Amino acid sequence: MGYGHWDDSAYRAGKTFRARAGEDDFGYTAQMREQPYDTWCAHPLLDPFGVGVRECRDSAEHGNSLPVAVLFDVTGSMGRVPRIMQDKLGKLHGLLKSKGYAQDPQILFGAIGDADTDRVPLQIGQFESDNRMDEQLRAILLEGGGGGQKSESYELAAYFLAEHVATDAWDKRGKRGYLFIIGDELNKPRLAARHIRAVIGDHVRRDVSVESIYRELAERWHVYYILPNQSSYYRDPEIADHWRGLLGQNFLKLDDPGAVCELIALTIGLGEDRVDVDTGLADLRDVGSVDEADAVGRALGARPSRRIRALPPGK
Amino acid sequence: MVGTEHLVVVDLGFGDAGKGATVDWLCAPEAGLGVAAVVRFNGGAQAAHNVVADGRHHTFAQFGAGTFHGVPTVLSRHMLVEPIALAAESEQLAALGVPDPLGLLAVDGRALLTTPIHIAANRAREDARGSSRHGSCGRGIGETAWYALEHEAPTVADCRTPAILRGKLDRLAAHYDALIGPSAHGYESIDALVAMYRDFAGAVRLTGDGELARAAARGRLVFEGAQGVLLDEWRGLHPHTTWSTVEPRHARAMIAGIGGTATVLGVTRTYMTRHGAGPLPTEAPLGNPEPHNGTGPYQGAFRQGHLDPILLRYAVDICGGIDGLVVNHLDVTGTACAAAAYETTAGPVAELVPGRWRDLEHQRRLTDLLSAATPVLEPVVGDPADWLAHRLGVPVVLTGHGPDRHDRILRRPVLGADSAGVGARLAATAARSA
């Protein structure tokens, strides 16, 4: 017990009690479902509109903060991933801390939808290092929409991370954070200025190319895209080619969606040079994630056990 | 149902005699006792009451041992309630097919709360004692009771009022800071605890004074004791005791409070057992199998000894007499000896005399006497249950011949035994065993 600021036991107990009281693990979503759809909005904790910056700062206790952002596609069947995440949040944080993958991880959660069709296409929480992470997750609205055009507004989330996040890791140490986007579709063809204006509130007049926003993002973030085996898109070569084109080998296919927490933890451990693949997989088995370790091993496949590159070689 | 005969189940030894299996049996519809609720009246989450039935096994800690039958549990004001463990136990029970376990609970708001702060303090203190540990489950029971003696301690009802609870937890943490700080133990942020306790208060039914009467209006109550009466805080073998009144006075008082009568059943095995340090005069390496009791890091070793009617007689006396015996582990062979007397520095002793209540000097002298005692053993002739009934002058109600619910045999009706009086019961038992 006791990974510094995170102990899974009160969290688990609270979850059990809330379930008994009929409070959904995604209580905000349950609350919204009782209201007319046209009144749905992001929880104030997660509303990206008019936000100056989301900050990931060092503190007296946490002098070496490492920003980790996890953004879910919450459209359609992808809604299951946040539930898995919530179930294993304690394990993710525990793995990062207890196995020494990261000294002071601060985790931000967010959710991605479709800015063309959804009420709430973007939600961005705060960086947290304690049980408040769970609060952020619970406040996520699982809208479950998506327009069926095989694309979601991932590029809008990328824009927010590039323009509206400040981290001590970068400002003081020149160190990049980790961004994981978990989804199963393509970016919109362009980063639309009207989406930025409507959802984030920045007065942007011209559309931006998707490539350039990911290029800007990669200066301060190791960006990963995880495609879990949740839908027919898992085997769609267009999806794979699109993301490989943007992120190279940081496009990861995960055949067991239940292993997403473990994949994130180990990817950070590898990126931080704290562990190699074999040791990391042994660590996962050590904490009881035996099946998950196999899936993570397959997702990381023939990857070298050395540092993972954030971007493919320059174009 | 004024005047209803309610049942109290206590362990006549040091715990582990089979209270769980007994309570489970009493709650079974086949027993025909119409049990409406199981009431816990002492201890807390350290209890370990095993029930094996229908291919299921659970070690009950805070939930009553009637839970497999869907019998609700009342955690009375004398309980020490640990919500984190309660949540975990409810998950285990749900996994065993019990529908909505938390819905079976009623928790008295006046019950003290055992928190991770108490638990960390307990473990830090036991670690500091090193090899001179005096036996503890490491579950914060003693710290909970002890802190509450001199401080305004957090209670179950406080969980509903985060501002009050937070103040109490802050003061509790400050009180233990010097003990826990340098130790290897810790606890979560008080914010996280307060939030979780609020969820707890929202998920279980918190009750007060009227709950027992309400439950009794629906049927019979079974008061399930924890631990063993020889560990009683005032009547046990001091200082190797627990911070809890184990003998049934609290149960008797609660029953009197709702106008009922108490039938007390004392549970024992055909041999003695003890966890951790303290006197066990008939201790011997019997090597009887013990599937559910290991050696805990704070509890110390699990010990065994020959049947000891002298200790058991003392246990019956400090219970204010009992109405029936439950004798378990009759399937274990090779326990054919029992203590007839002890050789002690003060000469032979065949009887232990209870002192005044709360006279710890007396209890300490008993401990010293027993620590230096050598048992004089005699053979147990015939059926050990009948033999023991004769020695203790208490009839056998139920015997256990294995861990499963179906291994229990009813020897005489559970209720109504007391109408005949002790003398008649003794005579009847003696006649039967002759």
XYZ file of C-alpha atoms in Angstrom:
749
model
C 0.000 0.000 0.000
C 0.911 3.587 -0.332
C 2.541 4.881 -3.450
C 3.247 8.281 -1.959
C 0.176 10.254 -2.783
C -1.847 7.534 -4.320
C -3.224 4.659 -2.400
C -5.580 2.477 -4.242
C -7.493 1.273 -1.185
C -9.630 4.325 -0.341
C -10.158 4.808 -4.057
C -11.373 1.235 -4.439
C -13.595 1.523 -1.380
C -15.088 4.795 -2.629
C -15.813 3.164 -5.973
C -17.582 0.269 -4.257
C -19.662 2.618 -2.110
C -20.584 4.853 -5.044
C -21.652 1.852 -7.076
C -23.901 0.760 -4.202
C -25.376 4.240 -3.913
C -26.228 4.044 -7.593
C -23.735 6.710 -8.532
C -22.220 5.799 -11.847
C -18.433 5.763 -12.079
C -19.045 8.399 -14.708
C -21.490 10.314 -12.592
C -21.453 13.416 -14.745
C -22.419 11.402 -17.799
C -25.303 9.841 -15.883
C -26.423 13.300 -14.805
C -26.328 14.652 -18.369
C -28.292 11.683 -19.697
C -31.235 12.828 -17.604
C -31.299 16.155 -19.397
C -32.252 17.085 -22.972
C -29.385 16.513 -25.372
C -29.261 20.139 -26.490
C -28.330 21.198 -22.935
C -25.348 18.850 -22.675
C -22.079 20.603 -21.953
C -18.625 19.816 -20.637
C -18.136 19.668 -16.877
C -16.577 22.949 -15.689
C -13.479 20.986 -14.587
C -12.945 19.829 -18.150
C -14.255 22.650 -20.317
C -11.514 23.833 -22.700
C -13.293 27.048 -23.701
C -11.484 30.211 -22.668
C -8.823 28.345 -20.710
C -5.546 30.255 -20.517
C -3.178 27.405 -19.813
C -3.343 24.056 -18.108
C -0.259 23.876 -15.936
C 1.933 21.002 -14.831
C 4.152 22.519 -12.157
C 6.742 21.234 -9.695
C 5.937 21.479 -6.006
C 7.969 21.174 -2.818
C 7.027 17.496 -2.571
C 7.118 16.807 -6.286
C 10.209 18.530 -7.590
C 10.541 16.586 -10.813
C 7.086 16.633 -12.346
C 6.574 14.624 -15.518
C 3.495 15.574 -17.541
C 1.419 12.695 -18.855
C -1.693 13.493 -20.889
C -4.169 10.755 -21.793
C -6.899 11.712 -24.251
C -9.643 9.297 -25.172
C -11.789 9.185 -28.206
C -15.181 8.844 -26.499
C -17.289 8.337 -29.585
C -19.176 5.150 -30.317
C -17.663 1.961 -29.016
C -14.561 3.750 -27.794
C -16.455 4.733 -24.654
C -15.258 1.526 -23.080
C -11.666 2.714 -22.844
C -12.254 5.381 -20.162
C -14.011 2.735 -18.091
C -11.009 0.442 -18.351
C -8.821 3.387 -17.527
C -10.837 4.235 -14.465
C -10.687 0.672 -13.304
C -6.922 0.579 -13.574
C -5.974 4.118 -12.714
C -4.484 3.057 -9.398
C -2.419 0.453 -11.161
C -1.079 2.920 -13.725
C 0.009 5.393 -11.104
C 1.330 2.608 -8.885
C 3.381 1.139 -11.729
C 4.902 4.481 -12.654
C 5.886 5.198 -9.071
C 6.691 1.814 -7.570
C 8.724 0.570 -10.519
C 10.492 3.902 -10.781
C 9.350 4.629 -14.351
C 8.639 8.216 -13.429
C 9.414 10.101 -10.265
C 6.548 12.575 -10.065
C 4.016 11.774 -12.761
C 1.171 14.246 -13.112
C -1.652 12.950 -15.188
C -4.196 14.905 -17.228
C -7.229 13.240 -18.737
C -9.255 14.495 -21.637
C -11.810 13.328 -24.142
C -12.117 13.789 -27.875
C -15.244 13.809 -30.018
C -16.296 15.166 -33.379
C -16.404 18.959 -33.679
C -18.659 18.696 -36.720
C -21.411 16.752 -34.987
C -20.944 16.501 -31.211
C -22.239 18.775 -28.461
C -18.977 18.397 -26.541
C -16.130 17.587 -28.946
C -13.252 18.340 -26.559
C -12.757 17.986 -22.807
C -9.463 18.697 -21.097
C -8.878 18.136 -17.370
C -6.071 19.293 -15.104
C -2.726 17.732 -14.264
C -3.170 15.838 -11.003
C -0.952 13.585 -8.931
C -3.401 12.269 -6.368
C -6.914 10.926 -6.071
C -8.283 13.993 -7.843
C -7.339 12.193 -11.057
C -10.316 10.002 -10.347
C -12.541 13.063 -10.017
C -11.444 14.210 -13.467
C -12.301 10.853 -14.939
C -15.680 10.811 -13.284
C -16.442 14.246 -14.712
C -15.782 13.172 -18.290
C -18.892 13.246 -20.446
C -19.139 10.078 -22.493
C -21.254 11.604 -25.194
C -21.033 8.536 -27.377
C -21.670 10.444 -30.585
C -19.444 10.607 -33.612
C -20.605 11.366 -37.108
C -19.634 8.261 -38.989
C -17.195 10.012 -41.296
C -14.321 7.883 -40.037
C -12.710 10.979 -38.556
C -12.691 12.682 -35.143
C -11.299 16.003 -33.962
C -7.985 14.681 -32.664
C -6.228 17.646 -34.302
C -8.249 20.031 -32.143
C -6.965 18.283 -29.021
C -3.447 18.415 -30.443
C -3.853 22.160 -30.920
C -4.959 22.624 -27.296
C -1.981 20.655 -25.981
C 0.417 22.596 -28.190
C -0.988 26.046 -27.390
C -2.572 25.889 -23.945
C -0.334 23.775 -21.734
C 2.647 24.976 -19.721
C 4.939 22.538 -17.953
C 7.905 22.961 -15.632
C 9.340 19.836 -17.208
C 9.809 21.847 -20.406
C 10.290 25.340 -18.987
C 12.914 24.345 -16.400
C 14.418 21.145 -17.733
C 13.769 21.166 -21.463
C 12.070 17.818 -21.032
C 9.140 16.597 -23.083
C 5.972 15.166 -21.607
C 4.003 12.139 -22.800
C 0.774 12.406 -24.734
C -1.315 9.357 -25.456
C -4.280 9.628 -27.799
C -6.465 6.564 -27.734
C -8.767 6.282 -30.684
C -9.722 4.402 -33.827
C -10.284 6.961 -36.581
C -8.546 9.620 -38.701
C -7.882 13.276 -37.968
C -10.157 15.760 -39.706
C -8.588 16.788 -43.046
C -7.632 20.205 -41.627
C -7.456 21.828 -38.209
C -10.458 24.107 -38.752
C -10.270 27.678 -37.473
C -14.011 27.659 -36.799
C -13.611 24.643 -34.510
C -10.837 26.397 -32.589
C -12.999 29.492 -32.205
C -16.104 27.599 -31.152
C -14.594 25.012 -28.837
C -11.487 26.671 -27.404
C -12.296 30.340 -27.953
C -9.042 31.437 -29.632
C -9.475 34.005 -32.394
C -7.868 32.029 -35.163
C -8.795 32.999 -38.728
C -7.067 30.430 -40.917
C -7.210 26.667 -40.994
C -3.973 24.864 -40.163
C -2.653 21.655 -41.684
C -2.821 18.561 -39.508
C 0.854 17.776 -40.161
C 2.028 21.153 -38.923
C 0.090 20.994 -35.645
C 1.518 17.539 -34.837
C 4.972 18.806 -35.785
C 4.607 21.688 -33.352
C 3.249 19.379 -30.684
C 6.200 17.002 -30.994
C 8.609 19.730 -29.923
C 7.362 19.459 -26.351
C 5.607 16.088 -26.257
C 6.308 12.476 -27.042
C 3.099 11.805 -28.940
C 1.619 8.294 -29.162
C -1.523 7.062 -30.831
C -2.969 3.844 -29.453
C -5.462 1.959 -31.620
C -7.212 -0.617 -29.445
C -8.991 -3.587 -30.946
C -12.471 -2.156 -30.448
C -13.917 -1.802 -33.930
C -13.478 -2.777 -37.560
C -11.019 0.094 -37.954
C -8.465 -1.982 -36.035
C -7.574 -3.719 -39.293
C -8.188 -0.764 -41.603
C -4.936 0.033 -43.462
C -6.033 3.641 -44.058
C -6.111 4.332 -40.292
C -2.715 2.720 -39.750
C -1.105 4.515 -42.705
C -2.518 7.863 -41.606
C -1.130 7.683 -38.085
C 2.162 6.068 -39.067
C 2.613 8.928 -41.490
C 2.240 11.399 -38.640
C 3.872 9.551 -35.734
C 5.936 6.749 -37.239
C 6.514 3.932 -34.811
C 4.630 5.805 -32.086
C 1.483 4.412 -33.643
C 0.675 1.394 -31.463
C -1.916 -1.290 -32.138
C -3.225 -2.982 -29.003
C -5.145 -6.206 -29.478
C -6.473 -6.277 -25.866
C -8.098 -2.938 -24.958
C -7.965 -4.040 -21.305
C -4.195 -3.561 -21.364
C -4.210 0.148 -22.204
C -3.015 1.269 -18.744
C -0.169 -1.198 -18.776
C 0.860 -0.145 -22.283
C 0.973 3.503 -21.221
C 3.002 2.736 -18.106
C 5.556 0.637 -19.927
C 5.832 3.095 -22.826
C 6.745 5.831 -20.341
C 9.232 3.527 -18.615
C 10.861 2.787 -21.962
C 10.816 6.434 -23.004
C 12.445 7.459 -19.749
C 15.104 4.765 -20.208
C 14.171 3.290 -16.843
C 13.409 -0.187 -18.110
C 13.777 -2.423 -21.150
C 10.892 -4.313 -22.732
C 11.620 -7.648 -21.077
C 12.038 -6.212 -17.603
C 8.967 -4.050 -18.118
C 6.840 -6.998 -19.153
C 8.107 -8.853 -16.080
C 7.094 -5.827 -13.974
C 3.587 -6.022 -15.411
C 3.306 -9.701 -14.566
C 4.663 -8.876 -11.142
C 1.705 -6.586 -10.420
C -0.758 -9.187 -11.628
C -1.237 -7.991 -15.204
C -0.319 -11.291 -16.784
C -2.623 -11.319 -19.816
C -2.088 -7.597 -20.250
C 1.671 -8.114 -20.358
C 1.252 -10.426 -23.343
C -0.877 -7.857 -25.171
C 1.594 -5.075 -24.364
C 4.421 -7.272 -25.605
C 2.610 -7.734 -28.903
C 1.799 -4.008 -29.170
C 5.460 -3.158 -28.731
C 6.252 -6.028 -31.075
C 9.629 -5.983 -32.724
C 10.469 -2.657 -31.208
C 13.991 -2.207 -29.984
C 14.169 -2.184 -26.212
C 16.049 1.098 -26.376
C 14.572 4.554 -26.263
C 11.521 4.987 -28.417
C 11.610 7.884 -30.838
C 8.878 10.452 -30.717
C 8.794 11.157 -34.417
C 9.963 9.460 -37.544
C 13.116 10.810 -39.133
C 12.539 14.274 -40.614
C 10.829 14.569 -43.915
C -41.992 -9.472 19.813
C -41.435 -8.631 23.469
C -39.811 -11.440 25.378
C -38.257 -13.071 22.347
C -35.350 -15.349 23.129
C -32.330 -13.955 21.295
C -29.110 -15.891 20.858
C -25.599 -14.851 21.808
C -22.642 -16.778 20.423
C -19.300 -16.379 22.170
C -15.998 -18.205 21.901
C -14.946 -19.708 25.239
C -11.250 -19.690 24.401
C -8.917 -17.368 22.561
C -10.831 -17.282 19.276
C -10.927 -19.576 16.243
C -13.291 -22.115 17.832
C -15.913 -21.904 15.082
C -18.282 -19.004 15.802
C -18.696 -18.359 12.088
C -19.835 -21.876 11.241
C -22.126 -21.807 14.290
C -23.795 -18.512 13.385
C -24.179 -19.634 9.770
C -25.926 -22.802 10.966
C -28.218 -20.907 13.341
C -29.239 -18.573 10.495
C -30.036 -21.391 8.072
C -33.753 -21.671 7.281
C -33.490 -25.406 8.101
C -32.614 -24.505 11.700
C -36.074 -22.963 11.923
C -35.005 -20.201 14.291
C -36.390 -17.342 12.220
C -33.297 -15.178 12.470
C -33.971 -11.583 11.360
C -30.474 -10.169 11.836
C -26.991 -10.904 13.077
C -25.656 -8.275 15.484
C -21.954 -7.671 16.003
C -21.232 -6.390 19.505
C -17.463 -6.261 19.862
C -14.190 -6.046 17.982
C -13.914 -4.914 14.404
C -12.418 -5.918 11.094
C -9.910 -8.257 12.712
C -12.555 -10.961 13.110
C -12.020 -14.031 10.936
C -15.098 -16.224 11.056
C -14.957 -18.978 8.481
C -18.051 -20.298 6.810
C -17.906 -23.154 4.319
C -21.163 -24.081 2.634
C -22.458 -25.094 -0.780
C -18.992 -24.985 -2.268
C -18.396 -21.457 -1.041
C -15.937 -20.285 1.592
C -15.698 -16.839 3.132
C -13.851 -15.524 6.145
C -16.306 -13.072 7.672
C -14.727 -10.010 9.220
C -17.376 -7.314 9.577
C -20.319 -8.855 7.801
C -22.235 -11.257 10.025
C -21.735 -14.960 9.406
C -25.406 -15.310 8.403
C -24.789 -13.380 5.190
C -24.837 -16.452 2.922
C -28.490 -16.880 3.944
C -29.209 -13.230 3.146
C -29.582 -12.444 6.859
C -28.861 -8.713 7.453
C -26.065 -7.539 9.736
C -26.348 -4.847 12.379
C -23.031 -3.303 13.393
C -23.910 -2.068 16.863
C -22.426 0.900 18.680
C -19.925 -1.424 20.371
C -18.317 -2.317 17.044
C -15.230 -0.697 15.573
C -16.120 -0.101 11.948
C -13.518 -0.078 9.173
C -15.183 1.030 5.911
C -12.280 0.276 3.547
C -12.204 -3.336 4.696
C -15.998 -3.377 4.599
C -15.974 -2.354 0.927
C -13.428 -5.040 0.100
C -15.428 -7.648 1.990
C -18.616 -6.645 0.190
C -16.822 -7.102 -3.140
C -15.685 -10.572 -2.056
C -19.204 -11.492 -1.009
C -20.636 -10.163 -4.261
C -18.140 -12.337 -6.135
C -19.454 -15.301 -4.132
C -22.946 -14.565 -5.366
C -24.371 -12.557 -2.447
C -26.643 -9.937 -4.040
C -25.991 -6.363 -2.865
C -24.025 -7.150 0.320
C -23.842 -3.508 1.436
C -27.626 -3.426 1.313
C -27.657 -5.997 4.126
C -25.909 -3.649 6.547
C -27.189 -1.297 9.216
C -24.389 0.556 10.974
C -24.856 2.391 14.270
C -23.695 5.980 13.884
C -22.137 5.894 17.358
C -19.711 3.105 16.453
C -16.086 4.165 16.380
C -14.322 4.397 13.055
C -11.072 2.526 12.500
C -9.075 4.515 9.941
C -5.853 3.919 7.993
C -4.257 6.293 10.511
C -5.065 3.908 13.385
C -3.810 0.992 11.324
C -0.510 2.697 10.486
C -0.080 3.601 14.182
C -0.812 0.025 15.226
C 1.791 -1.380 12.841
C 4.381 1.277 13.653
C 3.969 0.511 17.363
C 4.221 -3.257 16.885
C 7.326 -2.822 14.696
C 8.910 -0.686 17.412
C 8.203 -3.435 19.954
C 10.183 -5.842 17.789
C 10.381 -9.315 19.243
C 8.393 -8.370 22.332
C 5.184 -7.917 20.321
C 2.274 -8.873 22.455
C 0.013 -10.179 19.744
C -2.035 -7.968 17.461
C -3.794 -8.390 14.154
C -2.273 -5.162 12.851
C -5.777 -3.888 12.060
C -5.775 -0.844 14.335
C -8.331 -2.242 16.801
C -6.382 -1.373 19.942
C -5.445 2.086 18.677
C -9.077 2.818 17.834
C -10.308 1.884 21.308
C -7.398 3.486 23.100
C -7.454 6.817 21.251
C -11.195 7.108 21.879
C -10.663 6.885 25.639
C -9.050 10.286 25.836
C -9.935 12.057 22.613
C -12.915 12.966 20.531
C -12.564 10.090 18.110
C -14.142 9.831 14.661
C -17.403 7.891 14.564
C -19.468 6.389 11.790
C -21.971 9.261 12.030
C -19.166 11.770 11.381
C -18.833 10.333 7.873
C -21.974 12.259 6.981
C -20.407 15.569 8.017
C -17.110 16.027 6.182
C -16.175 19.216 8.071
C -16.424 17.504 11.466
C -14.761 14.336 10.247
C -11.901 16.268 8.698
C -11.207 18.086 11.996
C -11.150 14.815 13.898
C -8.926 13.114 11.329
C -6.526 16.072 11.323
C -6.209 15.857 15.107
C -5.846 12.064 14.958
C -3.073 12.394 12.372
C -1.317 15.072 14.427
C -1.548 12.895 17.526
C 0.159 9.971 15.782
C 2.592 11.980 13.693
C 5.614 11.259 15.867
C 4.867 7.521 15.846
C 3.958 7.065 12.178
C 6.280 9.676 10.637
C 9.566 7.790 11.071
C 7.983 4.353 10.509
C 7.581 2.370 7.316
C 3.820 2.910 7.472
C 1.663 5.649 6.020
C -1.808 6.473 4.876
C -3.574 8.339 2.118
C -4.299 12.022 2.114
C -7.006 13.088 4.534
C -8.878 14.616 1.584
C -9.074 11.218 -0.040
C -10.222 9.598 3.200
C -12.921 12.189 3.870
C -14.257 11.778 0.318
C -14.334 8.004 0.671
C -16.073 8.142 4.077
C -18.694 10.436 2.574
C -19.304 7.829 -0.128
C -19.508 5.203 2.640
C -22.186 7.180 4.473
C -24.109 7.484 1.222
C -23.976 3.780 0.496
C -24.904 2.062 3.770
C -27.788 2.599 6.146
C -26.623 4.509 9.228
C -28.807 3.932 12.243
C -29.180 4.770 15.915
C -30.901 3.510 18.998
C -34.062 2.117 17.516
C -32.461 -0.272 15.060
C -32.277 -3.351 17.315
C -35.940 -3.099 18.250
C -36.846 -2.675 14.583
C -34.815 -5.735 13.638
C -36.230 -7.734 16.557
C -39.747 -6.908 15.386
C -38.967 -8.960 12.283
C -37.639 -11.989 14.149
C -34.892 -13.374 16.313
C -31.464 -11.747 16.669
C -28.184 -13.613 16.801
C -25.405 -11.697 18.550
C -22.153 -12.837 17.000
C -19.181 -12.339 19.306
C -15.708 -11.838 17.934
C -12.437 -13.194 19.352
C -12.654 -15.257 22.564
C -13.736 -14.401 26.078
C -10.290 -15.315 27.472
C -9.060 -12.250 25.530
C -11.612 -9.969 27.221
C -10.156 -6.580 28.115
C -11.156 -6.898 31.807
C -11.552 -10.622 32.352
C -8.889 -12.034 30.058
C -5.318 -12.986 30.834
C -3.910 -9.489 31.149
C -1.915 -8.050 29.407
C -2.393 -10.526 26.540
C -5.905 -9.292 25.853
C -7.825 -7.261 23.319
C -9.203 -3.749 23.645
C -12.729 -4.987 23.604
C -15.334 -6.445 25.914
C -15.598 -9.970 24.547
C -17.726 -11.577 27.241
C -21.393 -11.038 26.476
C -22.352 -8.225 28.876
C -22.899 -5.737 26.042
C -25.012 -8.246 24.140
C -27.031 -9.045 27.264
C -27.573 -5.328 27.915
C -28.753 -4.685 24.361
C -31.147 -7.634 24.571
C -32.495 -6.409 27.897
C -32.869 -2.978 26.257
C -35.355 -4.377 23.750
C -37.153 -6.467 26.341
C -35.880 -9.836 25.161
C -34.153 -12.695 26.924
C -30.663 -13.963 26.123
C -29.672 -17.535 25.403
C -25.889 -17.679 25.410
C -24.066 -20.371 23.473
C -20.367 -20.936 24.228
C -18.238 -22.320 21.406
C -15.116 -24.417 21.847
C -13.075 -26.945 19.966
C -12.104 -30.313 21.450
C -8.665 -28.797 21.994
C -7.321 -25.327 22.727
C -5.851 -22.843 20.242
C -4.237 -19.448 20.566
C -2.731 -16.884 18.208
C 0.404 -15.167 19.442
C 1.803 -14.574 22.927
C 0.200 -15.278 26.316
C -0.474 -18.286 28.557
C -1.727 -21.545 27.081
C -1.077 -24.012 29.935
C -1.876 -27.184 27.987
C 0.177 -26.154 24.930
C 1.447 -29.142 22.995
C 2.534 -29.746 19.418
C -0.705 -31.495 18.480
C -0.192 -30.780 14.795
C -3.911 -30.682 14.035
C -4.582 -29.344 10.537
C -5.406 -25.628 10.359
C -6.362 -24.653 6.825
C -7.704 -21.153 7.610
C -5.245 -19.915 10.227
C -1.732 -18.952 9.283
C 0.864 -16.924 11.079
C 0.248 -13.219 10.546
C 3.134 -10.748 10.663
C 1.594 -9.039 13.703
C -0.425 -11.893 15.161
C 2.365 -14.320 15.852
C 2.233 -18.092 15.559
C -0.904 -20.224 15.725
C -0.591 -22.482 18.792
C -2.474 -25.585 19.919
C -2.967 -27.360 23.249
C -4.944 -30.125 24.930
C -8.524 -29.523 25.991
C -8.544 -27.366 29.133
C -11.800 -27.545 31.111
C -10.247 -25.372 33.834
C -9.836 -22.434 31.430
C -13.215 -23.168 29.835
C -14.939 -23.278 33.245
C -13.396 -19.896 34.004
C -14.656 -18.651 30.612
C -18.188 -19.845 31.406
C -18.022 -18.063 34.761
C -16.914 -14.730 33.321
C -19.747 -14.958 30.791
C -22.108 -14.976 33.769
C -22.963 -18.574 32.882
C -24.004 -19.921 29.504
C -27.002 -21.904 28.315
C -25.491 -24.295 25.847
C -22.231 -25.576 24.450
C -21.201 -25.785 20.819
C -18.317 -28.228 20.442
C -16.437 -28.142 17.165
C -13.656 -30.098 15.482
C -14.963 -33.445 16.679
C -13.580 -34.844 13.435
C -10.045 -34.148 14.646
C -8.675 -37.247 16.263
C -5.805 -37.587 18.679
C -7.047 -35.074 21.240
C -7.828 -37.562 23.923
C -6.258 -35.616 26.795
C -7.529 -32.801 28.979
C -6.237 -30.842 31.966
C -7.446 -32.252 35.296
C -5.440 -29.708 37.280
C -2.308 -27.581 37.070
C 0.867 -27.944 39.066
C 1.796 -24.402 40.032
C 4.213 -22.637 42.351
C 1.241 -22.226 44.700
C 0.485 -25.964 44.672
C -2.115 -27.829 42.595
C -4.900 -25.732 41.079
C -8.105 -27.154 39.622
C -10.174 -23.986 39.452
C -9.615 -20.355 38.448
C -11.611 -17.862 40.433
C -12.806 -14.682 38.681
C -11.894 -11.483 40.493
C -13.830 -8.286 40.672
C -14.696 -6.800 37.300
C -11.923 -4.509 36.007
C -9.390 -5.701 38.600
C -6.403 -5.959 36.284
C -4.092 -6.825 39.189
C -6.107 -9.984 39.689
C -5.939 -10.736 35.987
C -2.196 -10.210 35.992
C -1.847 -12.692 38.895
C -3.891 -15.230 36.913
C -1.573 -14.747 33.950
C 1.496 -15.222 36.150
C -0.017 -18.340 37.716
C -0.884 -19.855 34.345
C 2.425 -18.934 32.755
C 4.220 -21.124 35.298
C 1.576 -23.871 35.362
C 2.204 -27.449 34.251
C -0.959 -29.334 33.365
C -1.851 -32.658 34.937
C -3.499 -34.489 32.059
C -6.278 -37.033 32.218
C -7.804 -39.072 29.402
C -11.025 -37.896 27.783
C -13.329 -40.905 27.943
C -16.057 -41.446 25.368
C -17.539 -38.642 23.294
C -15.462 -35.506 23.961
C -18.534 -33.266 23.672
C -20.469 -35.179 26.332
C -17.368 -35.455 28.484
C -16.906 -31.673 28.340
C -20.608 -30.999 28.972
C -20.342 -33.082 32.124
C -17.205 -31.298 33.281
C -18.658 -27.836 32.658
C -22.216 -28.583 33.679
C -23.590 -27.167 30.447
C -25.532 -29.169 27.849
C -24.236 -29.603 24.326
C -26.526 -28.034 21.747
C -24.584 -28.382 18.545
C -21.498 -30.297 17.461
C -19.226 -29.714 14.495
C -17.607 -32.604 12.667
C -15.928 -30.705 9.855
C -15.769 -27.240 8.341
C -18.933 -27.456 6.213
C -22.442 -26.377 7.193
C -23.548 -29.973 6.698
C -20.961 -31.219 9.175
C -23.046 -29.860 12.086
C -25.284 -32.062 14.267
C -28.024 -30.679 16.506
C -27.914 -32.498 19.870
C -30.856 -30.762 21.514
C -33.130 -27.814 20.732
C -31.253 -24.547 20.708
C -34.002 -22.701 22.552
C -35.860 -23.402 25.740
C -32.983 -25.229 27.395
C -32.837 -22.690 30.213
C -36.364 -23.356 31.450
C -35.154 -26.502 33.186
C -32.392 -24.787 35.166
C -28.747 -25.635 35.407
C -29.164 -28.466 37.921
C -31.624 -30.344 35.766
C -29.458 -29.859 32.718
C -26.416 -31.147 34.533
C -28.292 -34.199 35.738
C -29.649 -34.919 32.288
C -26.238 -34.603 30.727
C -24.616 -36.759 33.385
C -27.265 -39.430 32.931
C -26.747 -39.441 29.186
C -22.998 -39.722 29.354
C -23.107 -42.414 32.052
